[in-house]
Amino acid sequence: MRKSAAAAALMLLLFAPRAHGYGFLLVPGGEGLARRWALNGVLSAPIPWTLTRATPNQLAGERSVLDVTSVVFGRWEGLEESAIRFAFQGTVRQREHSSVDRVNLVTFAQPGELGTGVLGATFLTSLSDGRITDADIVLSGDVPFSTRIDAAAGEYDLESVLTHEVGHLIGLEHSGLIRATMAPFTDRRDVHQRTPETDDAIGAGLLYPEGTFPAGRGSLAGRVTRDDAGVFLAHVVATHISGRVEASTYSEPDGGFRIDGLPDDTYVVHAERLDGPVFPANIAAVREGFGESETTGYDTNFH
Ligand SMILES: [Ca+2]
Ligand SMILES: [Zn+2]
């Protein structure tokens, strides 16, 4: 796995979000039940979103925040695997977010409101059956953001951070793959998270499948064990025989894992402990979804 300077946590899941698989946000104590905007994955209507007219303290760049936000929602809509759709409701003066107003607000925090090193947070509210009823994206009020097409040193790319947060808004948890849009870290000037990677796209497709997806694609399933006992929260990675990392998931409490949506081909699968750069704490929603702690006491050896 590629190591990368992890400058800042992109987000905290504050309403007990949960992750699994490509990283799904699970219902706490829901035995793996994913939180999403429709019970069966079929949206009855596009997900509405609203943008605050409040501006961040430090913002540079030639594009408007609305332009960037529209591009970001469009990116997730454009994935061939997923039928996710959004509907812009307009801009509002409101800056404070509310988890019960059923307004899915994209807004900027007041200085000091989010924790140090947190660039953005997505607040999800859902019912016990997993249906999301409200989601607000709150961007840091403490760091310099850029709307530039070409990112500049010293600024965080608003488009990248928003693409990551919209991934949370649709129900994705952090990926263990650092190159993924749903990786929990970014750095100044970094723009690679503007475009969802294969594992991000597969995750979105499994939550809200387009057509018959993942029919016609391949699946890998198995069990990670140690002394015959299941290993919980091993990072299981599927690498194409060419060397390209395609997707990853996390093992469940019994050690079981399943990766769907893979193009038919030959893969090398490995399991590793989440011992950095991504740690179990970065996917707290998965732990909480199963109500168990990760398996410890083993190391990863590559050969
Ligand atoms: Ca709200
Ligand atoms: Zn995040």
Coordinates of C-alpha atoms and ligand atoms in Angstrom, one line a residue:
M1 CA 0.0 0.0 0.0
R2 CA 1.2 3.5 -0.9
K3 CA 2.1 5.6 2.1
S4 CA 1.0 9.2 2.1
A5 CA 1.5 12.1 4.3
A6 CA -1.7 12.4 6.2
A7 CA -2.1 16.0 7.0
A8 CA -5.6 16.2 8.3
A9 CA -8.6 14.1 8.9
L10 CA -11.2 15.0 6.3
M11 CA -14.1 14.3 8.5
L12 CA -15.7 13.0 11.7
L13 CA -18.8 11.1 11.7
L14 CA -20.7 12.6 14.5
F15 CA -24.0 10.9 14.5
A16 CA -22.6 7.4 15.0
P17 CA -22.0 6.7 11.3
R18 CA -20.6 3.4 10.4
A19 CA -18.6 1.9 7.7
H20 CA -18.1 -1.4 6.1
G21 CA -17.2 -2.8 2.8
Y22 CA -16.1 -0.1 0.5
G23 CA -17.0 1.6 3.6
F24 CA -20.7 1.8 4.3
L25 CA -22.1 3.9 7.1
L26 CA -23.9 1.3 9.2
V27 CA -26.8 1.6 11.7
P28 CA -25.3 1.5 15.2
G29 CA -25.9 -2.0 16.6
G30 CA -27.7 -2.9 13.3
E31 CA -25.6 -6.0 12.6
G32 CA -24.2 -4.5 9.4
L33 CA -27.3 -2.8 8.2
A34 CA -26.3 0.1 5.9
R35 CA -27.7 3.7 6.2
R36 CA -28.9 5.0 2.9
W37 CA -31.5 7.2 1.3
A38 CA -33.8 4.3 0.2
L39 CA -34.4 1.0 1.9
N40 CA -34.0 -1.1 -1.1
G41 CA -31.5 1.1 -2.9
V42 CA -34.1 2.5 -5.3
L43 CA -34.5 6.3 -4.9
S44 CA -38.1 7.5 -5.0
A45 CA -36.8 11.0 -5.8
P46 CA -33.5 12.8 -6.2
I47 CA -31.9 13.8 -2.9
P48 CA -32.4 17.5 -2.4
W49 CA -29.6 19.8 -1.3
T50 CA -29.4 23.4 -0.3
L51 CA -26.4 25.7 -0.1
T52 CA -25.7 28.4 2.4
R53 CA -25.0 31.9 1.2
A54 CA -22.6 32.4 4.1
T55 CA -19.0 32.5 2.9
P56 CA -16.0 31.0 4.5
N57 CA -13.4 33.2 6.2
Q58 CA -10.6 32.1 3.9
L59 CA -11.6 31.4 0.3
A60 CA -9.7 31.9 -2.9
G61 CA -10.2 31.0 -6.5
E62 CA -12.1 31.9 -9.6
R63 CA -15.1 29.6 -9.3
S64 CA -18.1 30.2 -7.0
V65 CA -18.9 27.8 -4.2
L66 CA -22.1 27.0 -5.9
D67 CA -20.3 26.1 -9.1
V68 CA -17.9 23.8 -7.3
T69 CA -20.7 22.2 -5.3
S70 CA -22.8 21.6 -8.4
V71 CA -19.8 19.9 -10.1
V72 CA -19.3 17.7 -7.1
F73 CA -22.9 16.4 -7.0
G74 CA -22.7 15.9 -10.7
R75 CA -19.6 13.7 -10.4
W76 CA -21.4 11.2 -8.1
E77 CA -24.4 11.3 -10.4
G78 CA -22.2 10.5 -13.4
L79 CA -20.9 7.1 -12.1
E80 CA -22.1 4.4 -14.5
E81 CA -22.5 1.9 -11.5
S82 CA -24.9 4.1 -9.5
A83 CA -28.3 5.6 -10.0
I84 CA -27.8 8.3 -7.3
R85 CA -29.4 11.6 -8.2
F86 CA -29.6 15.0 -6.5
A87 CA -31.8 18.1 -6.8
F88 CA -30.6 21.6 -6.0
Q89 CA -33.1 23.5 -3.9
G90 CA -31.4 26.9 -4.0
T91 CA -29.3 29.0 -1.6
V92 CA -30.3 30.2 1.9
R93 CA -29.1 32.8 4.3
Q94 CA -29.0 30.1 7.0
R95 CA -25.6 29.0 8.2
E96 CA -26.4 26.8 11.2
H97 CA -27.3 23.3 10.4
S98 CA -30.1 21.2 12.0
S99 CA -30.3 17.5 12.0
V100 CA -34.1 17.6 12.1
D101 CA -35.1 20.2 9.6
R102 CA -35.0 17.9 6.6
V103 CA -32.9 20.4 4.8
N104 CA -29.7 18.9 3.5
L105 CA -27.5 21.9 3.9
V106 CA -24.0 22.5 2.6
T107 CA -22.5 25.1 4.9
F108 CA -19.4 26.5 6.5
A109 CA -18.6 26.2 10.2
Q110 CA -17.8 29.1 12.5
P111 CA -14.1 29.3 13.5
G112 CA -13.3 26.7 16.1
E113 CA -16.6 24.8 15.5
L114 CA -15.0 21.7 14.1
G115 CA -12.1 20.0 15.7
T116 CA -8.5 20.8 14.8
G117 CA -7.5 19.1 11.6
V118 CA -11.0 18.4 10.5
L119 CA -11.7 19.9 7.1
G120 CA -15.3 18.9 6.9
A121 CA -17.9 16.8 8.6
T122 CA -21.1 15.2 7.4
F123 CA -24.0 14.9 9.9
L124 CA -26.3 12.0 9.1
T125 CA -29.7 11.4 10.7
S126 CA -31.4 8.1 10.0
L127 CA -34.2 5.9 11.2
S128 CA -33.6 2.5 12.8
D129 CA -34.3 0.8 9.5
G130 CA -31.3 2.7 8.0
R131 CA -33.2 5.3 6.0
I132 CA -31.4 8.6 6.0
T133 CA -33.7 11.5 6.8
D134 CA -31.3 14.4 6.9
A135 CA -27.7 15.0 6.0
D136 CA -25.7 18.3 6.5
I137 CA -22.2 18.9 5.2
V138 CA -20.3 21.4 7.4
L139 CA -16.9 22.6 6.0
S140 CA -14.2 24.0 8.3
G141 CA -14.2 27.7 9.2
D142 CA -10.5 27.5 10.1
V143 CA -8.6 26.6 7.0
P144 CA -8.1 28.3 3.6
F145 CA -10.2 26.7 0.8
S146 CA -9.6 27.1 -2.9
T147 CA -12.2 26.9 -5.7
R148 CA -9.4 27.2 -8.3
I149 CA -9.3 24.8 -11.2
D150 CA -5.6 24.4 -10.6
A151 CA -5.0 24.0 -6.9
A152 CA -2.6 26.3 -5.2
A153 CA 0.0 25.5 -2.5
G154 CA -1.2 26.4 0.9
E155 CA -4.9 25.9 0.2
Y156 CA -7.3 23.0 0.5
D157 CA -9.1 22.1 -2.6
L158 CA -12.8 22.7 -1.9
E159 CA -13.9 20.4 -4.7
S160 CA -11.9 17.4 -3.3
V161 CA -13.2 17.9 0.2
L162 CA -16.8 18.3 -0.9
T163 CA -16.5 15.2 -3.1
H164 CA -15.4 13.2 -0.1
E165 CA -18.2 14.7 2.1
V166 CA -20.9 13.9 -0.5
G167 CA -19.6 10.3 -0.4
H168 CA -20.5 10.3 3.3
L169 CA -23.8 12.0 2.5
I170 CA -24.9 9.0 0.3
G171 CA -23.7 6.6 3.0
L172 CA -20.1 5.7 2.3
E173 CA -17.6 5.3 5.1
H174 CA -13.9 5.8 4.8
S175 CA -11.9 3.6 2.5
G176 CA -8.7 1.9 3.7
L177 CA -7.2 2.8 0.3
I178 CA -5.3 6.0 0.4
R179 CA -5.8 6.8 -3.3
A180 CA -9.6 6.6 -2.8
T181 CA -11.9 9.6 -2.6
M182 CA -13.2 8.1 0.6
A183 CA -9.7 7.9 2.2
P184 CA -9.8 9.8 5.5
F185 CA -6.9 12.1 4.7
T186 CA -5.9 14.8 2.3
D187 CA -3.3 17.4 2.0
R188 CA -3.0 21.0 0.8
R189 CA -3.1 21.3 -2.9
D190 CA -4.1 17.7 -3.3
V191 CA -6.9 17.3 -5.9
H192 CA -6.9 13.5 -6.5
Q193 CA -10.1 13.1 -4.5
R194 CA -12.1 15.2 -7.0
T195 CA -12.9 12.0 -8.9
P196 CA -14.3 8.9 -7.3
E197 CA -12.0 5.9 -7.8
T198 CA -13.1 2.4 -8.6
D199 CA -13.9 1.3 -5.1
D200 CA -15.8 4.5 -4.4
A201 CA -17.8 3.9 -7.5
I202 CA -18.5 0.3 -6.6
G203 CA -19.7 1.3 -3.1
A204 CA -22.0 4.0 -4.6
G205 CA -23.3 1.4 -7.0
L206 CA -24.0 -1.2 -4.4
L207 CA -26.0 1.3 -2.3
Y208 CA -27.9 2.7 -5.3
P209 CA -27.5 0.3 -8.2
E210 CA -27.9 1.5 -11.8
G211 CA -29.8 -1.0 -13.8
T212 CA -28.8 -4.5 -12.8
F213 CA -25.5 -3.6 -11.3
P214 CA -23.6 -5.6 -10.0
A215 CA -25.0 -8.4 -12.1
G216 CA -22.4 -9.4 -14.7
R217 CA -19.6 -8.3 -12.4
G218 CA -17.5 -10.6 -10.3
S219 CA -17.5 -11.1 -6.5
L220 CA -14.8 -12.3 -4.1
A221 CA -15.8 -13.7 -0.8
G222 CA -14.0 -15.5 2.0
R223 CA -13.1 -15.4 5.6
V224 CA -10.1 -14.0 7.5
T225 CA -9.2 -16.2 10.5
R226 CA -6.5 -16.5 13.1
D227 CA -6.3 -19.7 15.1
D228 CA -9.7 -20.6 13.5
A229 CA -11.3 -17.5 15.0
G230 CA -12.7 -14.7 12.8
V231 CA -10.6 -11.6 12.4
F232 CA -12.8 -8.4 12.6
L233 CA -11.8 -5.3 10.7
A234 CA -9.0 -6.7 8.6
H235 CA -8.6 -4.6 5.5
V236 CA -9.2 -7.0 2.6
V237 CA -7.8 -5.7 -0.7
A238 CA -8.5 -7.0 -4.2
T239 CA -5.6 -6.2 -6.6
H240 CA -6.0 -6.9 -10.3
I241 CA -3.4 -9.3 -11.7
S242 CA -1.9 -6.3 -13.5
G243 CA -1.1 -4.7 -10.2
R244 CA -3.9 -2.2 -10.1
V245 CA -5.7 -2.1 -6.8
E246 CA -9.4 -2.4 -7.6
A247 CA -11.3 -2.3 -4.3
S248 CA -11.2 -3.2 -0.7
T249 CA -13.5 -4.0 2.2
Y250 CA -13.4 -4.8 5.9
S251 CA -13.9 -8.2 7.4
E252 CA -16.9 -8.7 9.6
P253 CA -16.8 -10.0 13.2
D254 CA -16.8 -13.6 12.0
G255 CA -14.0 -12.8 9.6
G256 CA -16.2 -13.0 6.6
F257 CA -15.8 -10.5 3.7
R258 CA -17.3 -10.0 0.3
I259 CA -16.2 -7.6 -2.5
D260 CA -18.8 -7.2 -5.2
G261 CA -18.9 -5.3 -8.5
L262 CA -15.5 -6.3 -9.8
P263 CA -14.8 -6.7 -13.5
D264 CA -14.4 -10.3 -14.4
D265 CA -10.7 -11.1 -14.2
T266 CA -8.0 -12.5 -12.0
Y267 CA -7.2 -10.8 -8.6
V268 CA -4.8 -11.2 -5.8
V269 CA -6.4 -10.8 -2.5
H270 CA -4.6 -9.9 0.7
A271 CA -5.7 -9.0 4.2
E272 CA -3.9 -6.6 6.4
R273 CA -4.3 -5.1 9.8
L274 CA -5.5 -1.5 9.9
D275 CA -2.3 -0.3 11.4
G276 CA -1.8 2.9 9.4
P277 CA -2.1 5.1 7.6
V278 CA -5.8 4.2 8.1
F279 CA -6.7 2.9 11.5
P280 CA -9.9 1.4 13.0
A281 CA -10.6 4.8 14.6
N282 CA -11.1 6.1 11.0
I283 CA -13.9 3.7 10.4
A284 CA -15.6 4.0 13.8
A285 CA -19.0 3.5 12.1
V286 CA -18.1 -0.1 11.3
R287 CA -17.1 -0.9 14.8
E288 CA -20.3 0.6 16.1
G289 CA -22.4 -1.1 13.5
F290 CA -21.4 -4.5 14.8
G291 CA -20.9 -3.3 18.4
E292 CA -17.5 -5.0 18.6
S293 CA -13.9 -4.1 18.8
E294 CA -11.4 -4.9 16.1
T295 CA -9.2 -8.0 16.4
T296 CA -5.7 -7.2 17.6
G297 CA -2.5 -9.1 18.2
Y298 CA -1.5 -9.7 14.6
D299 CA 0.8 -8.0 12.2
T300 CA 0.9 -7.7 8.4
N301 CA 3.8 -9.3 6.6
F302 CA 4.4 -8.7 2.9
H303 CA 6.6 -11.0 0.9
Ligands
CA1 CA -30.4 19.5 8.0
ZN2 ZN -14.5 11.5 5.8

